[in-house]
Amino acid sequence: MSAQTSQAASLSDVLTKPWNLDQTDSYMSTFVPLSYKIMVGYLITIYFGQKLMAHRKPFDLQNTLALWNFGFSLFSGIAAYKLIPELVSVFMKDGFVASYCQNETYYTDPSTGFWGWAFVMSKAPELGDTMFLVLRKKPVIFMHWYHHALTFVYAVVTYSEHQAWARWSLALNLAVHTIMYFYFAVRALNIQTPRPVAKFITTIQIVQFVISCYIFGHLVFIKSANSVPGCAVSWNVLSIGGLMYISYLFLFAKFFYKAYIQKRSPTKKNE
Ligand SMILES: CC(C)(COP(=O)(O)OP(=O)(O)OC[C@H]1O[C@@H](n2cnc3c(N)ncnc32)[C@H](O)[C@@H]1OP(=O)(O)O)[C@@H](O)C(=O)NCCC(=O)NCCSC(=O)CC(=O)O
């Protein structure tokens, strides 16, 4: 094989050339290892960023943060609009199990393929959420940085391994994030919202993780018993994702208990 043909596709190839899964896979073959390095860089930046900010005044970034959050809310809304109809259509046509076992044209279709990939890639700039917390000298709770770091790497791996389950993961997360980022944008503008609004958002986050855990449990069973031949799921994703969703469910349930039952804000001081 010549050096030219073995060269991986670049980000601009994926963005500017017509959608081609082989090309995206080629790009992702370099992005997967890079995502682990980005995750480590992210954790180091939080650590040293907080140390650096310890003796400085917090930056006043209200408007930038509002714009940032509105941007993510809008992006999530558009991506949800592009991806959810495909989930509904597969669900109606082939049933619930098929919707997390069969890829169909999810990855090869130019619309769902691209928007699914765009969702995964958006997890990198989403790490910027934490930089706003650091620069504004707000507590960075364990649940926040753990969630951001792990979700990023997990999303990249899941997409790269063409998991049919991604269809659910993306639809759920995009729907929740459209509302959550809108809430954060409104809050960044210092607009007060009734407490039930936050409670509703935490609830839909928890519902998202309950559905994810249920599907994962079933996928473990399917994979172990090979009861659905050709089910597009790997042990790699089942093990990382399974542990991830169980831990998220636990952390968000604990957050719910603290914030809305004990009424002690978990984000106003470190846990
Ligand atoms: C209702 C929630 C969305 C938010 O609850 P909170 O108690 O944190 O809400 P709050 O209104 O008291 O305070 C929000 C504070 O966060 C600041 N803030 C603004 N934008 C933010 C952003 N993009 N990410 C994290 N924090 C942000 C606000 O300025 C405000 O600070 P101040 O008022 O002090 O100026 C909750 O369910 C939640 O997720 N809390 C965990 C915090 C978090 O980081 N969540 C996002 C990632 S989890 C996620 O994304 C799950 C998923 O995948 O669905």
Short mmCIF file of C-alpha atoms and ligand atoms in Angstrom, two decimals:
data_model
loop_
_atom_site.label_atom_id
_atom_site.label_comp_id
_atom_site.label_asym_id
_atom_site.label_seq_id
_atom_site.Cartn_x
_atom_site.Cartn_y
_atom_site.Cartn_z
CA MET A 1 0.00 0.00 0.00
CA SER A 2 1.41 3.42 -0.89
CA ALA A 3 1.88 6.14 1.73
CA GLN A 4 -0.82 8.20 0.02
CA THR A 5 -3.56 5.56 0.21
CA SER A 6 -2.80 4.71 3.87
CA GLN A 7 -3.08 8.35 4.97
CA ALA A 8 -6.06 8.97 7.25
CA ALA A 9 -8.82 11.35 6.13
CA SER A 10 -8.76 14.81 7.71
CA LEU A 11 -11.48 16.78 9.49
CA SER A 12 -11.88 19.02 6.43
CA ASP A 13 -12.38 15.91 4.24
CA VAL A 14 -15.30 14.86 6.43
CA LEU A 15 -16.75 18.37 6.54
CA THR A 16 -16.33 19.40 2.91
CA LYS A 17 -16.61 16.19 0.85
CA PRO A 18 -19.88 14.28 0.32
CA TRP A 19 -20.75 11.95 3.22
CA ASN A 20 -18.78 8.72 3.01
CA LEU A 21 -18.61 6.37 6.00
CA ASP A 22 -15.22 4.90 5.00
CA GLN A 23 -13.79 8.40 4.96
CA THR A 24 -15.31 9.21 8.38
CA ASP A 25 -14.04 5.91 9.78
CA SER A 26 -10.60 6.78 8.49
CA TYR A 27 -10.75 10.15 10.27
CA MET A 28 -12.08 8.53 13.46
CA SER A 29 -9.18 6.04 13.45
CA THR A 30 -6.96 8.99 14.36
CA PHE A 31 -9.54 10.81 16.49
CA VAL A 32 -10.18 7.90 18.88
CA PRO A 33 -6.62 7.88 20.29
CA LEU A 34 -6.61 11.69 20.23
CA SER A 35 -9.83 11.76 22.28
CA TYR A 36 -8.06 9.99 25.18
CA LYS A 37 -5.31 12.63 25.08
CA ILE A 38 -7.92 15.42 24.97
CA MET A 39 -9.60 13.86 28.02
CA VAL A 40 -6.34 13.82 29.98
CA GLY A 41 -5.61 17.42 28.86
CA TYR A 42 -9.11 18.41 30.01
CA LEU A 43 -8.57 16.96 33.50
CA ILE A 44 -5.14 18.57 33.83
CA THR A 45 -6.55 21.93 32.69
CA ILE A 46 -9.31 21.80 35.33
CA TYR A 47 -6.78 21.00 38.06
CA PHE A 48 -4.27 23.71 37.16
CA GLY A 49 -7.00 26.13 36.02
CA GLN A 50 -8.52 26.09 39.50
CA LYS A 51 -5.09 26.57 41.10
CA LEU A 52 -4.39 29.49 38.76
CA MET A 53 -7.75 31.10 39.51
CA ALA A 54 -7.42 30.66 43.29
CA HIS A 55 -5.87 34.10 43.78
CA ARG A 56 -7.59 35.88 40.92
CA LYS A 57 -10.94 37.54 40.52
CA PRO A 58 -13.58 35.52 38.68
CA PHE A 59 -14.14 36.51 35.06
CA ASP A 60 -17.48 38.08 34.27
CA LEU A 61 -18.60 35.90 31.37
CA GLN A 62 -22.36 35.98 31.75
CA ASN A 63 -23.21 36.99 28.18
CA THR A 64 -20.61 34.75 26.55
CA LEU A 65 -21.83 31.82 28.65
CA ALA A 66 -25.46 32.54 27.73
CA LEU A 67 -24.51 32.59 24.04
CA TRP A 68 -22.48 29.39 24.48
CA ASN A 69 -25.41 27.60 26.12
CA PHE A 70 -27.95 28.88 23.58
CA GLY A 71 -25.61 27.63 20.84
CA PHE A 72 -25.56 24.10 22.32
CA SER A 73 -29.31 24.17 22.86
CA LEU A 74 -29.87 25.13 19.22
CA PHE A 75 -27.39 22.56 17.93
CA SER A 76 -29.02 19.83 20.07
CA GLY A 77 -32.47 20.82 18.83
CA ILE A 78 -31.43 20.66 15.17
CA ALA A 79 -29.59 17.35 15.60
CA ALA A 80 -32.58 15.90 17.50
CA TYR A 81 -34.86 17.00 14.66
CA LYS A 82 -32.57 15.25 12.16
CA LEU A 83 -32.13 12.01 14.15
CA ILE A 84 -35.27 11.27 16.18
CA PRO A 85 -37.55 10.60 13.14
CA GLU A 86 -35.21 7.77 12.06
CA LEU A 87 -35.45 6.18 15.52
CA VAL A 88 -39.24 6.45 15.45
CA SER A 89 -39.38 4.98 11.95
CA VAL A 90 -37.16 1.95 12.81
CA PHE A 91 -39.08 1.46 16.05
CA MET A 92 -42.45 1.44 14.25
CA LYS A 93 -41.24 -0.69 11.35
CA ASP A 94 -39.01 -3.27 13.08
CA GLY A 95 -39.73 -2.97 16.80
CA PHE A 96 -37.94 -2.00 20.01
CA VAL A 97 -35.16 -4.62 19.96
CA ALA A 98 -34.31 -3.88 16.32
CA SER A 99 -33.96 -0.21 17.20
CA TYR A 100 -30.89 -1.04 19.33
CA CYS A 101 -29.63 -4.04 17.35
CA GLN A 102 -29.90 -3.10 13.68
CA ASN A 103 -27.90 -0.31 12.13
CA GLU A 104 -29.88 -0.20 8.89
CA THR A 105 -28.59 2.94 7.11
CA TYR A 106 -27.98 4.95 10.28
CA TYR A 107 -24.26 5.38 9.64
CA THR A 108 -24.26 5.35 5.84
CA ASP A 109 -27.15 7.76 5.27
CA PRO A 110 -25.75 11.28 4.62
CA SER A 111 -28.20 12.92 7.04
CA THR A 112 -28.23 10.56 10.05
CA GLY A 113 -24.58 9.60 9.43
CA PHE A 114 -23.44 13.22 9.48
CA TRP A 115 -25.61 14.44 12.36
CA GLY A 116 -24.68 11.42 14.47
CA TRP A 117 -21.03 12.16 13.85
CA ALA A 118 -21.58 15.90 14.55
CA PHE A 119 -23.14 14.96 17.92
CA VAL A 120 -20.10 12.89 18.82
CA MET A 121 -17.71 15.65 17.77
CA SER A 122 -19.72 18.23 19.74
CA LYS A 123 -18.70 16.41 22.92
CA ALA A 124 -15.21 17.94 22.51
CA PRO A 125 -16.29 21.62 22.62
CA GLU A 126 -18.80 20.67 25.33
CA LEU A 127 -15.78 20.22 27.61
CA GLY A 128 -15.65 24.02 27.45
CA ASP A 129 -18.61 24.07 29.90
CA THR A 130 -16.12 23.29 32.63
CA MET A 131 -13.73 26.04 31.54
CA PHE A 132 -16.54 28.53 32.16
CA LEU A 133 -16.99 27.12 35.67
CA VAL A 134 -13.23 27.40 36.33
CA LEU A 135 -12.92 30.95 34.95
CA ARG A 136 -16.04 32.07 36.87
CA LYS A 137 -14.69 30.35 40.01
CA LYS A 138 -17.74 28.13 40.41
CA PRO A 139 -17.42 24.69 42.04
CA VAL A 140 -16.63 21.90 39.58
CA ILE A 141 -18.42 18.98 41.23
CA PHE A 142 -17.24 15.41 40.65
CA MET A 143 -20.43 14.53 38.79
CA HIS A 144 -19.81 17.33 36.28
CA TRP A 145 -16.20 16.58 35.27
CA TYR A 146 -16.61 12.81 35.49
CA HIS A 147 -19.68 13.02 33.22
CA HIS A 148 -18.04 15.32 30.66
CA ALA A 149 -14.75 13.39 30.45
CA LEU A 150 -16.28 9.92 30.20
CA THR A 151 -19.17 10.84 27.89
CA PHE A 152 -16.75 12.36 25.39
CA VAL A 153 -14.54 9.26 25.07
CA TYR A 154 -17.48 6.88 25.21
CA ALA A 155 -19.38 8.72 22.44
CA VAL A 156 -16.33 8.69 20.17
CA VAL A 157 -15.78 4.94 20.71
CA THR A 158 -19.48 4.07 20.28
CA TYR A 159 -19.75 5.92 16.99
CA SER A 160 -16.49 4.47 15.69
CA GLU A 161 -17.72 0.94 16.39
CA HIS A 162 -21.03 1.54 14.54
CA GLN A 163 -23.24 0.52 17.42
CA ALA A 164 -26.96 0.39 16.65
CA TRP A 165 -27.60 1.46 20.25
CA ALA A 166 -26.16 4.92 19.40
CA ARG A 167 -29.55 5.68 17.84
CA TRP A 168 -31.11 5.69 21.35
CA SER A 169 -28.20 7.26 23.11
CA LEU A 170 -28.13 10.22 20.71
CA ALA A 171 -31.88 10.76 20.58
CA LEU A 172 -32.20 10.75 24.37
CA ASN A 173 -29.18 12.92 25.03
CA LEU A 174 -30.03 15.47 22.33
CA ALA A 175 -33.60 15.83 23.57
CA VAL A 176 -32.41 16.35 27.15
CA HIS A 177 -29.61 18.73 26.12
CA THR A 178 -31.93 20.95 24.05
CA ILE A 179 -33.82 21.71 27.28
CA MET A 180 -30.83 21.61 29.67
CA TYR A 181 -28.66 24.05 27.70
CA PHE A 182 -31.64 26.39 27.25
CA TYR A 183 -32.03 26.33 31.04
CA PHE A 184 -28.32 27.04 31.57
CA ALA A 185 -28.51 29.92 29.06
CA VAL A 186 -31.45 31.48 30.87
CA ARG A 187 -29.68 31.00 34.23
CA ALA A 188 -26.48 32.53 32.86
CA LEU A 189 -28.52 35.65 32.06
CA ASN A 190 -29.37 35.72 35.77
CA ILE A 191 -33.04 35.04 35.11
CA GLN A 192 -34.58 33.21 38.06
CA THR A 193 -36.55 30.07 37.25
CA PRO A 194 -38.98 28.22 39.54
CA ARG A 195 -37.32 25.25 41.30
CA PRO A 196 -39.64 22.71 39.58
CA VAL A 197 -37.96 23.59 36.26
CA ALA A 198 -34.55 22.37 37.50
CA LYS A 199 -36.25 19.39 39.13
CA PHE A 200 -37.90 18.51 35.82
CA ILE A 201 -34.54 18.63 34.00
CA THR A 202 -32.83 16.40 36.58
CA THR A 203 -35.79 14.03 36.27
CA ILE A 204 -35.50 13.73 32.48
CA GLN A 205 -31.74 13.19 32.87
CA ILE A 206 -32.49 10.32 35.26
CA VAL A 207 -35.16 8.89 32.92
CA GLN A 208 -32.53 8.97 30.15
CA PHE A 209 -30.15 6.89 32.28
CA VAL A 210 -32.88 4.45 33.35
CA ILE A 211 -33.79 3.77 29.69
CA SER A 212 -30.07 3.46 28.84
CA CYS A 213 -29.48 0.97 31.70
CA TYR A 214 -32.49 -1.09 30.63
CA ILE A 215 -31.34 -1.32 26.99
CA PHE A 216 -27.77 -2.08 28.11
CA GLY A 217 -29.00 -4.87 30.39
CA HIS A 218 -30.92 -6.39 27.51
CA LEU A 219 -27.95 -6.01 25.15
CA VAL A 220 -25.69 -7.86 27.62
CA PHE A 221 -28.22 -10.68 27.66
CA ILE A 222 -28.54 -10.67 23.83
CA LYS A 223 -24.77 -10.64 23.36
CA SER A 224 -24.14 -13.41 25.94
CA ALA A 225 -26.84 -15.71 24.55
CA ASN A 226 -26.42 -14.59 20.93
CA SER A 227 -30.20 -14.46 20.86
CA VAL A 228 -30.32 -11.79 18.12
CA PRO A 229 -27.82 -12.86 15.45
CA GLY A 230 -25.94 -9.94 13.94
CA CYS A 231 -26.91 -7.53 16.74
CA ALA A 232 -24.60 -4.54 16.21
CA VAL A 233 -23.13 -4.27 19.71
CA SER A 234 -19.59 -4.83 20.98
CA TRP A 235 -18.32 -5.94 24.40
CA ASN A 236 -16.06 -2.92 24.36
CA VAL A 237 -19.01 -0.51 24.34
CA LEU A 238 -21.17 -2.67 26.62
CA SER A 239 -18.53 -2.73 29.34
CA ILE A 240 -17.54 0.96 29.25
CA GLY A 241 -21.12 2.12 28.62
CA GLY A 242 -22.67 -0.21 31.19
CA LEU A 243 -20.43 1.02 34.00
CA MET A 244 -20.87 4.57 32.80
CA TYR A 245 -24.69 4.56 32.77
CA ILE A 246 -24.96 2.78 36.13
CA SER A 247 -22.61 5.34 37.68
CA TYR A 248 -24.52 8.25 36.07
CA LEU A 249 -27.80 6.88 37.35
CA PHE A 250 -26.37 6.65 40.86
CA LEU A 251 -24.79 10.14 40.74
CA PHE A 252 -27.85 11.88 39.30
CA ALA A 253 -30.20 10.12 41.74
CA LYS A 254 -27.92 11.29 44.57
CA PHE A 255 -27.94 14.81 43.06
CA PHE A 256 -31.75 14.71 42.95
CA TYR A 257 -31.96 13.63 46.56
CA LYS A 258 -29.60 16.38 47.73
CA ALA A 259 -31.04 19.18 45.59
CA TYR A 260 -34.76 18.56 45.81
CA ILE A 261 -35.38 16.41 48.89
CA GLN A 262 -32.67 17.61 51.29
CA LYS A 263 -32.75 20.98 49.46
CA ARG A 264 -28.95 21.45 49.69
CA SER A 265 -27.57 22.73 46.37
CA PRO A 266 -24.90 20.27 45.20
CA THR A 267 -23.40 22.81 42.75
CA LYS A 268 -22.77 25.60 45.24
CA LYS A 269 -19.98 23.75 47.08
CA ASN A 270 -17.73 20.75 46.37
CA GLU A 271 -19.19 17.37 47.27
C1 LIG B 1 -30.97 21.03 36.65
C2 LIG B 1 -29.50 20.79 36.31
C3 LIG B 1 -29.32 20.75 34.80
C4 LIG B 1 -28.66 21.94 36.86
O1 LIG B 1 -28.74 21.94 38.23
P1 LIG B 1 -27.91 22.97 39.10
O2 LIG B 1 -28.24 22.77 40.54
O3 LIG B 1 -26.47 22.87 38.69
O4 LIG B 1 -28.55 24.32 38.57
P2 LIG B 1 -28.46 25.77 39.21
O5 LIG B 1 -29.47 26.56 38.47
O6 LIG B 1 -28.50 25.74 40.69
O7 LIG B 1 -27.00 26.28 38.85
C5 LIG B 1 -26.52 26.24 37.62
C6 LIG B 1 -25.17 26.87 37.69
O8 LIG B 1 -24.41 26.35 36.62
C7 LIG B 1 -23.91 27.40 35.83
N1 LIG B 1 -23.81 26.99 34.41
C8 LIG B 1 -24.14 27.72 33.36
N2 LIG B 1 -23.93 27.07 32.23
C9 LIG B 1 -23.46 25.85 32.58
C10 LIG B 1 -23.08 24.70 31.85
N3 LIG B 1 -23.14 24.68 30.52
N4 LIG B 1 -22.67 23.62 32.50
C11 LIG B 1 -22.61 23.63 33.86
N5 LIG B 1 -22.95 24.68 34.60
C12 LIG B 1 -23.37 25.80 33.98
C13 LIG B 1 -24.88 28.48 36.07
O9 LIG B 1 -24.27 29.69 35.78
C14 LIG B 1 -25.23 28.33 37.52
O10 LIG B 1 -24.27 28.94 38.30
P3 LIG B 1 -24.58 30.10 39.38
O11 LIG B 1 -26.07 30.10 39.59
O12 LIG B 1 -23.84 29.64 40.58
O13 LIG B 1 -24.03 31.33 38.76
C15 LIG B 1 -29.05 19.47 36.99
O14 LIG B 1 -29.92 18.42 36.68
C16 LIG B 1 -27.64 19.08 36.63
O15 LIG B 1 -27.33 18.46 35.62
N6 LIG B 1 -26.72 19.43 37.52
C17 LIG B 1 -25.32 19.01 37.43
C18 LIG B 1 -24.50 20.12 36.99
C19 LIG B 1 -23.95 19.96 35.56
O16 LIG B 1 -22.83 20.26 35.31
N7 LIG B 1 -24.81 19.47 34.63
C20 LIG B 1 -24.49 19.43 33.21
C21 LIG B 1 -23.82 18.15 32.77
S1 LIG B 1 -24.72 16.71 33.05
C22 LIG B 1 -25.45 16.24 31.57
O17 LIG B 1 -25.21 16.80 30.57
C23 LIG B 1 -26.30 15.03 31.69
C24 LIG B 1 -26.75 14.51 30.41
O18 LIG B 1 -25.97 13.94 29.66
O19 LIG B 1 -27.95 14.65 30.14
#
